[in-house]
Coordinates of C-alpha atoms in Angstrom, one line a residue:
Chain A
M1095 CA 2.1 -8.5 -22.7
P1096 CA 0.2 -5.3 -23.3
L1097 CA -3.6 -5.5 -23.1
S1098 CA -4.0 -4.5 -26.8
T1099 CA -2.0 -7.3 -28.1
Q1100 CA -3.9 -10.0 -26.3
S1101 CA -4.4 -12.6 -29.0
Q1102 CA -7.9 -13.1 -30.3
G1103 CA -7.6 -16.8 -29.9
E1104 CA -7.1 -16.5 -26.2
D1105 CA -10.1 -14.3 -25.8
E1106 CA -12.3 -17.0 -27.4
Q1107 CA -11.7 -19.3 -24.5
Y1108 CA -13.2 -17.0 -22.0
V1109 CA -16.9 -17.0 -21.0
L1110 CA -16.6 -13.6 -19.5
V1111 CA -14.4 -10.6 -20.6
A1112 CA -14.8 -7.2 -19.1
S1113 CA -12.6 -4.2 -19.7
L1114 CA -12.4 -0.9 -18.0
D1115 CA -10.2 2.1 -18.8
H1116 CA -10.2 3.0 -15.1
A1117 CA -9.9 0.1 -12.7
R1118 CA -10.8 2.6 -10.0
N1119 CA -14.4 2.6 -11.2
L1120 CA -14.7 -1.0 -10.1
S1121 CA -12.5 -1.0 -7.0
N1122 CA -14.3 2.0 -5.6
I1123 CA -17.7 0.4 -5.8
L1124 CA -16.3 -2.9 -4.4
K1125 CA -14.9 -1.0 -1.4
A1126 CA -18.4 0.0 -0.6
I1127 CA -19.4 -3.6 0.1
T1128 CA -16.2 -4.9 1.6
F1129 CA -17.0 -6.1 5.1
K1130 CA -16.4 -9.9 4.6
D1131 CA -13.8 -11.7 2.5
H1132 CA -16.1 -13.7 0.3
A1133 CA -17.9 -12.1 -2.6
I1134 CA -20.3 -13.8 -4.9
F1135 CA -20.0 -12.6 -8.5
N1136 CA -22.9 -13.0 -10.8
A1137 CA -22.5 -11.8 -14.4
T1138 CA -25.4 -11.6 -16.9
P1139 CA -25.6 -9.7 -20.2
N1140 CA -26.9 -6.7 -18.1
G1141 CA -23.8 -6.4 -16.1
L1142 CA -22.1 -7.6 -12.9
K1143 CA -23.7 -8.1 -9.5
V1144 CA -21.4 -8.6 -6.6
T1145 CA -22.9 -9.9 -3.3
V1146 CA -21.4 -9.9 0.2
E1147 CA -23.2 -11.3 3.2
D1148 CA -22.8 -11.4 7.0
S1149 CA -24.4 -14.0 9.2
K1150 CA -27.6 -14.2 7.0
C1151 CA -28.7 -10.9 8.5
L1152 CA -27.0 -8.4 6.3
Q1153 CA -26.5 -8.5 2.5
A1154 CA -24.8 -6.0 0.3
N1155 CA -25.1 -5.9 -3.5
A1156 CA -23.1 -3.8 -5.9
F1157 CA -24.5 -3.5 -9.4
I1158 CA -22.2 -2.5 -12.2
Q1159 CA -24.1 -2.3 -15.5
S1160 CA -22.5 -3.7 -18.6
K1161 CA -22.4 -0.2 -20.2
I1162 CA -20.0 1.0 -17.5
F1163 CA -17.4 -1.3 -19.0
Q1164 CA -15.6 -0.4 -22.3
E1165 CA -16.1 -4.1 -23.2
F1166 CA -18.4 -6.6 -21.7
T1167 CA -18.6 -9.9 -23.4
I1168 CA -20.5 -12.8 -21.9
K1169 CA -21.0 -16.2 -23.6
E1170 CA -23.6 -17.6 -21.3
D1171 CA -26.8 -16.3 -19.8
M1172 CA -25.3 -16.3 -16.4
V1173 CA -21.8 -16.8 -15.1
G1174 CA -21.2 -17.2 -11.3
F1175 CA -18.2 -17.6 -9.1
Q1176 CA -16.9 -16.6 -5.7
V1177 CA -13.6 -14.9 -4.9
N1178 CA -11.9 -13.4 -2.0
L1179 CA -12.8 -9.7 -2.2
T1180 CA -9.8 -8.4 -0.1
V1181 CA -7.5 -10.1 -2.5
L1182 CA -9.3 -8.8 -5.5
L1183 CA -9.1 -5.2 -4.2
D1184 CA -5.4 -5.6 -3.5
C1185 CA -5.0 -6.7 -7.1
L1186 CA -7.1 -3.9 -8.6
N1187 CA -4.9 -1.4 -6.6
I1188 CA -1.6 -3.1 -7.4
F1189 CA -0.3 0.2 -8.8
G1190 CA -1.3 2.1 -5.8
G1191 CA -4.8 3.2 -7.1
S1192 CA -3.4 6.7 -7.9
T1193 CA -5.9 9.5 -8.0
T1194 CA -3.5 11.7 -10.0
P1195 CA -5.3 12.9 -13.1
G1196 CA -3.9 11.4 -16.3
V1197 CA -2.6 8.4 -14.4
S1198 CA -4.9 5.4 -14.4
T1199 CA -4.9 1.7 -14.3
A1200 CA -6.5 -0.1 -17.2
L1201 CA -8.2 -3.4 -16.5
R1202 CA -9.2 -6.5 -18.4
M1203 CA -10.9 -9.1 -16.4
C1204 CA -11.4 -12.6 -17.9
Y1205 CA -12.9 -15.8 -16.7
K1206 CA -12.7 -19.1 -18.5
G1207 CA -15.4 -20.9 -16.5
Y1208 CA -16.0 -23.3 -13.7
G1209 CA -12.8 -24.3 -12.0
Y1210 CA -10.7 -21.6 -13.5
P1211 CA -9.2 -18.6 -11.8
L1212 CA -10.4 -15.1 -12.4
T1213 CA -7.6 -13.5 -14.4
L1214 CA -6.9 -9.8 -14.3
F1215 CA -4.7 -7.9 -16.7
L1216 CA -3.8 -4.5 -15.3
E1217 CA -1.7 -1.9 -17.0
E1218 CA -0.3 1.4 -15.9
G1219 CA 2.4 3.4 -17.6
G1220 CA 3.5 0.4 -19.7
V1221 CA 3.9 -1.9 -16.7
V1222 CA 1.6 -4.9 -16.9
T1223 CA 0.4 -7.0 -13.9
V1224 CA -1.3 -10.4 -14.4
C1225 CA -3.3 -11.7 -11.4
K1226 CA -4.9 -15.1 -11.2
I1227 CA -7.3 -15.2 -8.3
N1228 CA -8.6 -18.6 -7.4
T1229 CA -12.3 -19.0 -7.6
Q1230 CA -14.6 -20.9 -5.3
E1231 CA -17.9 -22.6 -5.6
P1232 CA -20.5 -19.8 -5.6
E1233 CA -22.8 -19.9 -2.6
E1234 CA -26.5 -19.1 -3.1
P1235 CA -27.1 -15.6 -1.7
V1236 CA -29.9 -15.4 0.9
D1237 CA -33.1 -14.2 -0.6
F1238 CA -34.4 -11.4 1.6
E1239 CA -37.8 -11.5 -0.2
F1240 CA -37.8 -7.8 -0.1
C1241 CA -40.3 -6.8 -2.8
S1242 CA -41.5 -3.4 -3.7
T1243 CA -45.2 -4.2 -3.3
N1244 CA -44.6 -4.9 0.4
V1245 CA -42.8 -1.6 1.0
T1246 CA -44.7 0.4 3.6
N1247 CA -42.4 3.4 4.0
K1248 CA -39.9 5.0 1.7
V1249 CA -37.8 8.1 1.7
I1250 CA -35.2 9.3 -0.7
L1251 CA -32.6 11.6 0.8
Q1252 CA -29.5 13.5 -0.4
S1253 CA -26.7 11.4 1.0
E1254 CA -25.1 14.6 2.4
S1255 CA -27.8 14.9 5.0
L1256 CA -27.4 11.2 6.1
K1257 CA -23.6 11.4 6.1
E1258 CA -23.8 14.1 8.7
A1259 CA -26.1 12.1 10.9
F1260 CA -24.1 8.9 10.5
S1261 CA -20.9 10.6 11.4
E1262 CA -22.4 11.9 14.6
L1263 CA -24.2 8.7 15.5
D1264 CA -23.5 7.4 19.0
M1265 CA -21.6 4.2 18.2
T1266 CA -21.8 3.1 21.9
S1267 CA -25.5 2.4 21.1
E1268 CA -26.0 -1.3 20.2
V1269 CA -28.9 -0.5 17.9
L1270 CA -30.0 2.2 15.5
Q1271 CA -33.8 2.8 15.7
I1272 CA -35.5 4.1 12.6
T1273 CA -38.9 5.6 12.8
M1274 CA -40.9 6.4 9.7
S1275 CA -44.3 7.8 9.9
P1276 CA -46.8 9.8 7.8
S1277 CA -47.1 12.2 10.8
Q1278 CA -44.6 13.6 13.3
P1279 CA -41.7 12.8 13.6
Y1280 CA -41.8 11.6 9.9
F1281 CA -38.2 10.3 9.7
R1282 CA -36.3 9.8 12.9
L1283 CA -33.0 8.0 13.7
S1284 CA -32.5 7.2 17.4
T1285 CA -29.6 5.8 19.4
F1286 CA -29.5 4.6 23.0
G1287 CA -25.9 4.9 24.1
N1288 CA -23.8 5.3 27.3
S1289 CA -24.2 9.0 27.2
G1290 CA -27.9 9.0 26.8
N1291 CA -30.5 8.8 24.0
A1292 CA -30.2 10.8 20.8
H1293 CA -32.8 11.5 18.1
Y1294 CA -32.2 12.9 14.6
D1295 CA -35.4 14.1 13.0
Y1296 CA -35.8 15.0 9.3
P1297 CA -38.8 17.2 8.4
K1298 CA -40.5 15.8 5.4
D1299 CA -40.4 19.1 3.5
S1300 CA -36.7 19.5 3.9
D1301 CA -34.6 20.3 0.8
M1302 CA -32.6 17.2 1.6
M1303 CA -35.7 15.0 1.3
E1304 CA -36.3 14.2 -2.4
L1305 CA -39.2 11.8 -1.8
F1306 CA -41.4 11.1 1.2
K1307 CA -43.8 8.2 0.9
C1308 CA -44.8 6.8 4.3
T1309 CA -48.1 5.0 4.7
K1310 CA -47.9 3.7 8.2
T1311 CA -46.0 4.5 11.4
Q1312 CA -43.2 2.0 11.8
T1313 CA -40.4 1.7 14.4
N1314 CA -37.6 -0.8 13.9
R1315 CA -34.3 -1.5 15.5
Y1316 CA -31.2 -2.6 13.6
K1317 CA -27.9 -3.7 15.0
M1318 CA -25.4 -0.9 14.7
S1319 CA -22.6 -3.4 14.0
L1320 CA -24.6 -4.6 10.9
L1321 CA -25.3 -1.1 9.6
K1322 CA -21.8 0.2 10.1
P1323 CA -20.4 -1.3 6.9
S1324 CA -23.0 0.6 4.9
T1325 CA -21.4 3.9 5.8
K1326 CA -18.7 3.1 3.2
A1327 CA -21.4 3.0 0.6
L1328 CA -23.0 6.2 2.0
A1329 CA -19.7 8.0 1.8
L1330 CA -19.4 7.3 -2.0
S1331 CA -23.1 8.0 -2.8
C1332 CA -25.0 11.1 -3.8
K1333 CA -28.5 9.8 -3.0
V1334 CA -29.9 7.2 -0.8
S1335 CA -33.3 5.5 -0.7
V1336 CA -34.4 4.1 2.7
R1337 CA -37.2 1.6 2.6
T1338 CA -38.9 -0.7 5.1
D1339 CA -41.3 -3.4 4.3
S1340 CA -44.2 -4.8 6.3
R1341 CA -41.9 -7.2 8.2
G1342 CA -39.5 -4.4 9.2
F1343 CA -36.7 -5.4 6.9
L1344 CA -34.6 -2.4 5.8
S1345 CA -33.4 -1.7 2.3
L1346 CA -30.8 1.0 1.7
Q1347 CA -30.1 1.8 -1.9
Y1348 CA -27.2 4.1 -2.7
L1349 CA -26.8 5.8 -6.0
V1350 CA -23.1 6.1 -6.7
R1351 CA -21.6 8.3 -9.4
N1352 CA -18.1 7.3 -10.6
D1353 CA -15.3 9.5 -11.8
D1354 CA -16.7 9.4 -15.4
G1355 CA -20.1 10.5 -14.2
Q1356 CA -21.7 7.1 -14.7
I1357 CA -24.2 5.7 -12.2
C1358 CA -23.9 2.5 -10.3
F1359 CA -26.0 1.2 -7.4
V1360 CA -25.2 -0.4 -4.1
E1361 CA -27.9 -2.0 -2.0
Y1362 CA -27.9 -3.1 1.6
Y1363 CA -30.5 -5.3 3.1
C1364 CA -30.7 -5.7 6.9
C1365 CA -32.9 -7.7 9.2
P1366 CA -34.6 -5.9 12.1
D1367 CA -33.1 -6.6 15.5
E1368 CA -36.4 -7.2 17.4
D1369 CA -39.9 -6.1 17.2
V1370 CA -40.9 -2.9 19.0
A1371 CA -44.5 -2.6 20.0
E1372 CA -46.1 0.1 17.9
D1373 CA -47.7 3.0 19.6
Chain B
M263 CA 40.9 8.7 18.9
K264 CA 39.5 12.0 17.8
F265 CA 36.7 13.1 15.5
R266 CA 35.1 16.4 14.8
G267 CA 33.3 17.7 11.8
K268 CA 31.4 20.8 10.9
I269 CA 28.6 21.3 8.4
M270 CA 27.8 25.0 7.5
D271 CA 25.8 24.6 4.4
V272 CA 22.0 24.1 4.7
A273 CA 21.8 22.0 1.6
C274 CA 24.5 19.7 2.8
L275 CA 22.9 19.4 6.2
N276 CA 19.5 18.5 4.6
H277 CA 21.2 16.0 2.3
F278 CA 23.2 14.5 5.2
T279 CA 20.0 14.2 7.3
R280 CA 18.1 12.5 4.4
V281 CA 20.9 9.9 4.0
I282 CA 20.8 9.1 7.8
T283 CA 17.0 8.9 7.8
T284 CA 17.1 6.5 4.8
I285 CA 19.6 4.3 6.8
S286 CA 17.4 4.5 9.9
K287 CA 14.5 3.1 7.9
L288 CA 16.7 0.1 6.9
T289 CA 18.2 -0.9 10.2
K290 CA 17.9 -0.2 13.9
M291 CA 21.6 -0.5 14.6
C292 CA 24.6 -0.2 12.3
V293 CA 28.3 0.5 12.3
L294 CA 29.6 3.9 11.4
R295 CA 33.2 3.8 10.1
L296 CA 35.1 7.0 9.9
T297 CA 38.2 7.4 7.7
P298 CA 40.0 10.6 6.7
D299 CA 38.1 10.7 3.4
N300 CA 34.8 8.8 4.0
L301 CA 32.0 7.9 6.2
F302 CA 30.6 4.4 5.9
F303 CA 27.4 3.0 7.3
V304 CA 27.7 -0.7 7.5
L305 CA 25.4 -3.6 8.4
S306 CA 26.9 -7.0 8.0
G307 CA 24.6 -9.9 7.2
K308 CA 24.0 -11.6 10.5
V309 CA 21.2 -14.1 11.0
A310 CA 19.7 -11.8 13.6
N311 CA 18.9 -9.2 11.0
G312 CA 17.6 -11.8 8.5
G313 CA 21.0 -12.0 6.6
V314 CA 20.5 -8.6 5.1
S315 CA 23.6 -6.4 4.7
M316 CA 24.1 -2.8 3.8
W317 CA 27.0 -0.6 2.7
C318 CA 26.5 3.1 2.4
E319 CA 29.4 5.3 1.4
L320 CA 29.7 9.0 1.7
S321 CA 32.6 11.2 0.8
Q322 CA 33.2 13.5 3.7
E323 CA 34.2 16.6 1.7
N324 CA 30.9 16.7 0.0
F325 CA 29.1 17.3 3.3
F326 CA 31.6 18.7 5.8
D327 CA 33.3 22.1 5.8
E328 CA 35.7 20.9 8.4
F329 CA 36.6 17.3 9.1
Q330 CA 39.3 16.2 11.5
M331 CA 40.0 12.8 12.7
E332 CA 42.6 10.7 14.3
G333 CA 42.1 6.9 14.2
V334 CA 43.1 4.4 16.8
S335 CA 46.6 4.4 15.5
P336 CA 48.5 5.9 12.5
E337 CA 48.5 2.5 10.8
D338 CA 44.8 2.0 11.4
N339 CA 43.6 5.5 10.9
E340 CA 39.9 4.7 11.4
I341 CA 37.2 4.9 13.9
C342 CA 34.5 2.3 14.2
L343 CA 31.3 3.1 16.1
E344 CA 28.1 1.2 16.6
V345 CA 25.2 3.7 16.3
T346 CA 21.4 3.8 16.3
P347 CA 20.8 5.8 13.1
E348 CA 17.3 6.6 14.3
N349 CA 18.7 8.6 17.1
L350 CA 21.1 10.5 14.8
S351 CA 18.3 11.2 12.4
R352 CA 16.0 12.5 15.1
A353 CA 18.7 14.8 16.5
L354 CA 19.5 16.1 13.0
K355 CA 15.9 16.7 12.0
T356 CA 15.5 19.2 14.9
V357 CA 18.4 21.3 13.8
Q358 CA 17.5 21.8 10.1
N359 CA 17.6 25.6 10.3
A360 CA 20.9 25.7 12.2
K361 CA 23.6 28.1 11.0
A362 CA 26.2 25.4 11.7
V363 CA 26.2 21.9 13.0
K364 CA 29.2 20.3 14.7
L365 CA 29.6 16.5 15.0
K366 CA 32.0 15.4 17.7
L367 CA 33.1 12.2 19.3
T368 CA 32.9 12.8 23.0
K369 CA 33.2 11.0 26.3
K370 CA 30.4 11.8 28.7
H371 CA 29.0 9.0 30.8
C372 CA 29.7 6.8 27.8
P373 CA 31.1 7.5 24.4
C374 CA 28.8 9.8 22.5
L375 CA 28.4 11.4 19.1
T376 CA 27.6 14.9 20.1
I377 CA 25.7 17.1 17.7
A378 CA 26.0 20.7 18.6
A379 CA 23.9 23.1 16.5
E380 CA 24.2 26.8 16.4
L381 CA 20.7 28.2 15.9
P382 CA 19.9 31.6 14.4
T383 CA 18.9 34.3 16.9
L384 CA 17.7 37.8 16.7
S385 CA 19.9 39.0 19.5
S386 CA 23.7 38.8 19.6
V387 CA 23.6 36.0 22.1
S388 CA 24.0 32.7 20.3
R389 CA 21.9 29.7 21.0
I390 CA 23.5 26.3 20.9
V391 CA 21.5 23.1 21.1
T392 CA 23.4 19.9 21.9
H393 CA 22.3 16.3 21.4
D394 CA 24.4 13.5 22.8
V395 CA 23.8 10.2 20.9
P396 CA 25.4 7.3 22.8
V397 CA 27.6 5.0 20.7
D398 CA 29.7 2.0 21.2
V399 CA 33.3 2.0 20.1
I400 CA 34.2 -1.2 18.2
P401 CA 37.6 -2.6 19.1
R402 CA 40.2 -3.1 16.4
R403 CA 39.9 -6.9 16.5
L404 CA 36.3 -6.8 15.2
W405 CA 36.9 -4.5 12.3
H406 CA 37.2 -7.3 9.8
E407 CA 33.5 -7.8 10.0
F408 CA 32.8 -4.4 8.5
K409 CA 34.7 -4.5 5.3
E410 CA 33.2 -3.5 2.0
P411 CA 31.3 -6.4 0.5
S412 CA 32.7 -7.6 -2.7
M413 CA 30.6 -7.3 -5.9
P414 CA 28.8 -10.6 -6.2
D415 CA 29.4 -12.7 -9.3
F416 CA 25.9 -11.9 -10.5
D417 CA 24.0 -13.6 -13.3
V418 CA 21.9 -10.6 -14.3
S419 CA 22.3 -6.9 -13.7
I420 CA 19.4 -4.6 -14.5
Y421 CA 18.3 -1.0 -13.9
L422 CA 15.3 -0.7 -11.5
P423 CA 12.0 0.8 -12.6
P424 CA 10.9 4.0 -10.8
L425 CA 11.1 3.1 -7.1
K426 CA 7.7 4.6 -6.4
T427 CA 6.0 2.3 -8.9
M428 CA 8.0 -0.6 -7.5
K429 CA 7.0 0.4 -3.9
N430 CA 3.3 0.5 -4.8
V431 CA 3.4 -3.0 -6.3
V432 CA 5.5 -4.5 -3.5
D433 CA 3.2 -2.9 -0.8
R434 CA 0.2 -4.6 -2.3
M435 CA 2.0 -7.9 -2.8
K436 CA 3.0 -7.7 0.8
N437 CA -0.7 -7.8 1.8
L438 CA -1.0 -11.0 -0.2
S439 CA 2.2 -13.0 0.5
N440 CA 5.3 -13.2 2.7
F441 CA 7.6 -14.0 -0.1
L442 CA 8.4 -12.6 -3.5
V443 CA 10.3 -13.8 -6.4
M444 CA 12.4 -11.2 -8.2
E445 CA 13.6 -12.2 -11.6
A446 CA 15.3 -10.4 -14.5
N447 CA 17.1 -11.1 -17.7
L448 CA 19.6 -9.4 -20.0
N449 CA 16.8 -8.1 -22.2
G450 CA 15.9 -5.4 -19.8
E451 CA 12.9 -7.3 -18.4
M452 CA 12.2 -7.7 -14.7
N453 CA 9.3 -9.5 -13.0
L454 CA 8.0 -9.4 -9.5
K455 CA 6.0 -12.5 -8.6
I456 CA 4.0 -13.9 -5.7
D457 CA 2.1 -17.1 -5.5
T458 CA -0.2 -18.2 -2.7
D459 CA -3.2 -20.6 -2.3
L460 CA -5.5 -17.7 -3.1
V461 CA -3.8 -15.8 -5.8
S462 CA -0.8 -15.5 -8.1
V463 CA 0.3 -12.1 -9.2
T464 CA 3.1 -11.2 -11.6
T465 CA 4.1 -7.6 -12.5
H466 CA 6.1 -7.3 -15.7
F467 CA 8.6 -4.4 -16.2
K468 CA 10.3 -4.1 -19.5
D469 CA 12.8 -1.8 -21.4
L470 CA 14.7 -1.2 -18.1
G471 CA 18.1 -1.6 -19.7
N472 CA 21.1 -3.5 -18.4
P473 CA 24.0 -1.5 -16.9
P474 CA 27.3 -2.0 -18.8
W475 CA 29.7 -3.3 -16.2
G476 CA 32.9 -2.3 -18.0
D477 CA 35.6 -4.7 -19.1
E478 CA 37.0 -5.7 -15.8
A479 CA 33.6 -6.9 -14.6
S480 CA 32.9 -9.1 -17.7
Q481 CA 36.3 -10.2 -18.7
D482 CA 36.9 -12.9 -16.2
R483 CA 33.2 -13.6 -16.2
G484 CA 32.7 -14.9 -19.7
P485 CA 29.4 -16.7 -19.0
S486 CA 27.5 -13.4 -18.4
Q487 CA 28.6 -12.4 -22.0
I488 CA 27.2 -15.5 -23.6
R489 CA 24.1 -15.8 -21.4
D490 CA 20.8 -16.1 -23.3
P491 CA 19.3 -12.6 -23.1
D492 CA 15.9 -14.0 -22.4
A493 CA 16.9 -16.4 -19.6
M494 CA 15.7 -15.2 -16.2
A495 CA 17.8 -15.2 -13.1
Q496 CA 15.6 -15.4 -10.1
T497 CA 15.7 -15.1 -6.3
R498 CA 13.0 -15.6 -3.7
V499 CA 13.2 -13.1 -0.9
D500 CA 11.4 -12.0 2.2
I501 CA 9.0 -9.4 0.9
R502 CA 9.4 -7.3 4.1
K503 CA 13.1 -6.8 3.5
L504 CA 12.4 -5.5 0.0
Q505 CA 9.6 -3.3 1.2
Q506 CA 11.9 -1.8 3.9
F507 CA 14.4 -0.9 1.2
L508 CA 11.8 0.8 -0.9
M509 CA 10.0 2.5 2.0
G510 CA 13.1 4.2 3.3
Q511 CA 14.0 6.0 0.1
Q512 CA 14.5 9.6 1.0
V513 CA 17.3 10.2 -1.4
N514 CA 16.2 10.4 -5.0
P515 CA 18.8 8.3 -6.7
S516 CA 20.2 9.2 -10.1
K517 CA 20.8 5.5 -10.7
A518 CA 19.1 2.5 -9.2
M519 CA 20.1 -1.0 -10.2
C520 CA 19.9 -4.5 -9.1
N521 CA 22.2 -7.5 -9.5
I522 CA 20.7 -11.0 -9.2
V523 CA 22.7 -14.0 -8.3
H524 CA 20.4 -16.9 -9.3
E525 CA 18.8 -18.3 -6.2
R526 CA 21.4 -16.7 -3.9
V527 CA 21.1 -13.0 -3.4
V528 CA 19.5 -9.8 -4.6
H529 CA 22.0 -6.9 -4.6
L530 CA 20.4 -3.5 -4.8
I531 CA 22.5 -0.4 -5.6
L532 CA 21.5 3.3 -5.4
L533 CA 23.8 6.0 -6.6
H534 CA 23.3 9.6 -6.0
E535 CA 26.2 11.9 -6.9
D536 CA 28.3 11.5 -3.8
V537 CA 26.4 8.8 -2.0
S538 CA 26.2 5.2 -2.8
L539 CA 24.0 2.7 -1.0
Q540 CA 24.2 -1.1 -1.4
Y541 CA 21.7 -3.5 0.1
F542 CA 21.9 -7.2 0.0
I543 CA 18.8 -9.4 0.5
P544 CA 19.6 -13.1 0.7
A545 CA 17.5 -15.8 -0.9
V546 CA 15.0 -17.8 1.1
A547 CA 14.1 -21.4 0.3

């Protein structure tokens, strides 16, 4: 049953229909937030928001705006459901997720509403796969109450520079300490591992630093194990915004450009590990 | 009992190595039957290997420049050996640039297939590398277990889609389920299906075509002639067995097809000029 000949009548039953010429544009961004099986999907006329959480300390959100999709029809103000993300990714890559130019998997994603499975129609080279992924009751994502008015420090970096630092991070360290300050050392990443302590400093006038807006010296520690999943998002992204609020909560926002040059966002929120006395 | 063969041509050597490597991906142990005209690699469907059986047939003259053998007796002019194809494949892979490779049945500490390769040198002194692959000689009374399987009385026969596409799909399905339903009809359609608590996935292939099985195949099998072309014959199989078959493909077959006996067995056939490989996957409940 080719995608194009989907009967109109069938479409009318769906509360959500989203089509993509390249399923990779969705699977790639979902990979950036895959660290737990359960993903909460929230669709609004603006697009799709996918949330993954770990032990109420870490939350990752992927935003895929409706204009990224070739078709995005939603019949309600908000449609929510929860699915197994690993299963969804296996389905999206059913044809191998080939990166060969000219070969791509087309996707049509449909949802009839509460209690129904999420149905995917995938097509590549005339072969059609239909996947019905069972949905679960959507959980309420944790509200980290991270609001821009409480942001004390913010830097925007070219991802390139952070990728380098993250690839060299001492993973034997239990925490990553982030220092942001209007004076020296401006922006510092520190690890405390088996082979000693390490600091990575970024000067505020570096080419890699697109924006530097720090109002107060702040030093916070974050569990390395919690930050590790965010490196998947970092790897895909071209820019990253690092923000901390007055409570020491960390927000990492990644700007991801897909194969078609469109922009999506991935956002990670992380709780601080413990308070460090400010000097 | 004597056997010696010699391969001089590089293309033949490469091809022979690829065939052995394919077999090594399918099974740890198998039986090598040598006859004056052919080499057969045989795996008979025992419970220990999940009921899977294999039959691979090579015509010796397409690979060997010299081929001499003497079976156990003039009436039973055959040799039956149990071999580990992985060991053969490993030995052959290291001698790909040889000027000539000799294959010999020898008696060292135990019976061995000895692979002696003459490697190219710059000097006049020749370099010979020898691999001894231990084998077991199978006595005459057990030969009956390794006869060519008869063509099953299939319900549907169909050409397979490109094996690479099929492999991609089966690899992903393997992540999601342990079992897979293969179904096909006489309208050139084939579906691969899995169904679990979390997800159900069906991949639809169409316009594959159904091989004509000649008169002798259909004559005494009237029912396949009048079968409803849309009716699916299906078999549920262990997905790992199918994955193994797809993973091992080193030989790019000119024809790949599949016969399905409804709820009994999937019979896969690959044909490549002088080599034919048959693989049987039994149904699971």
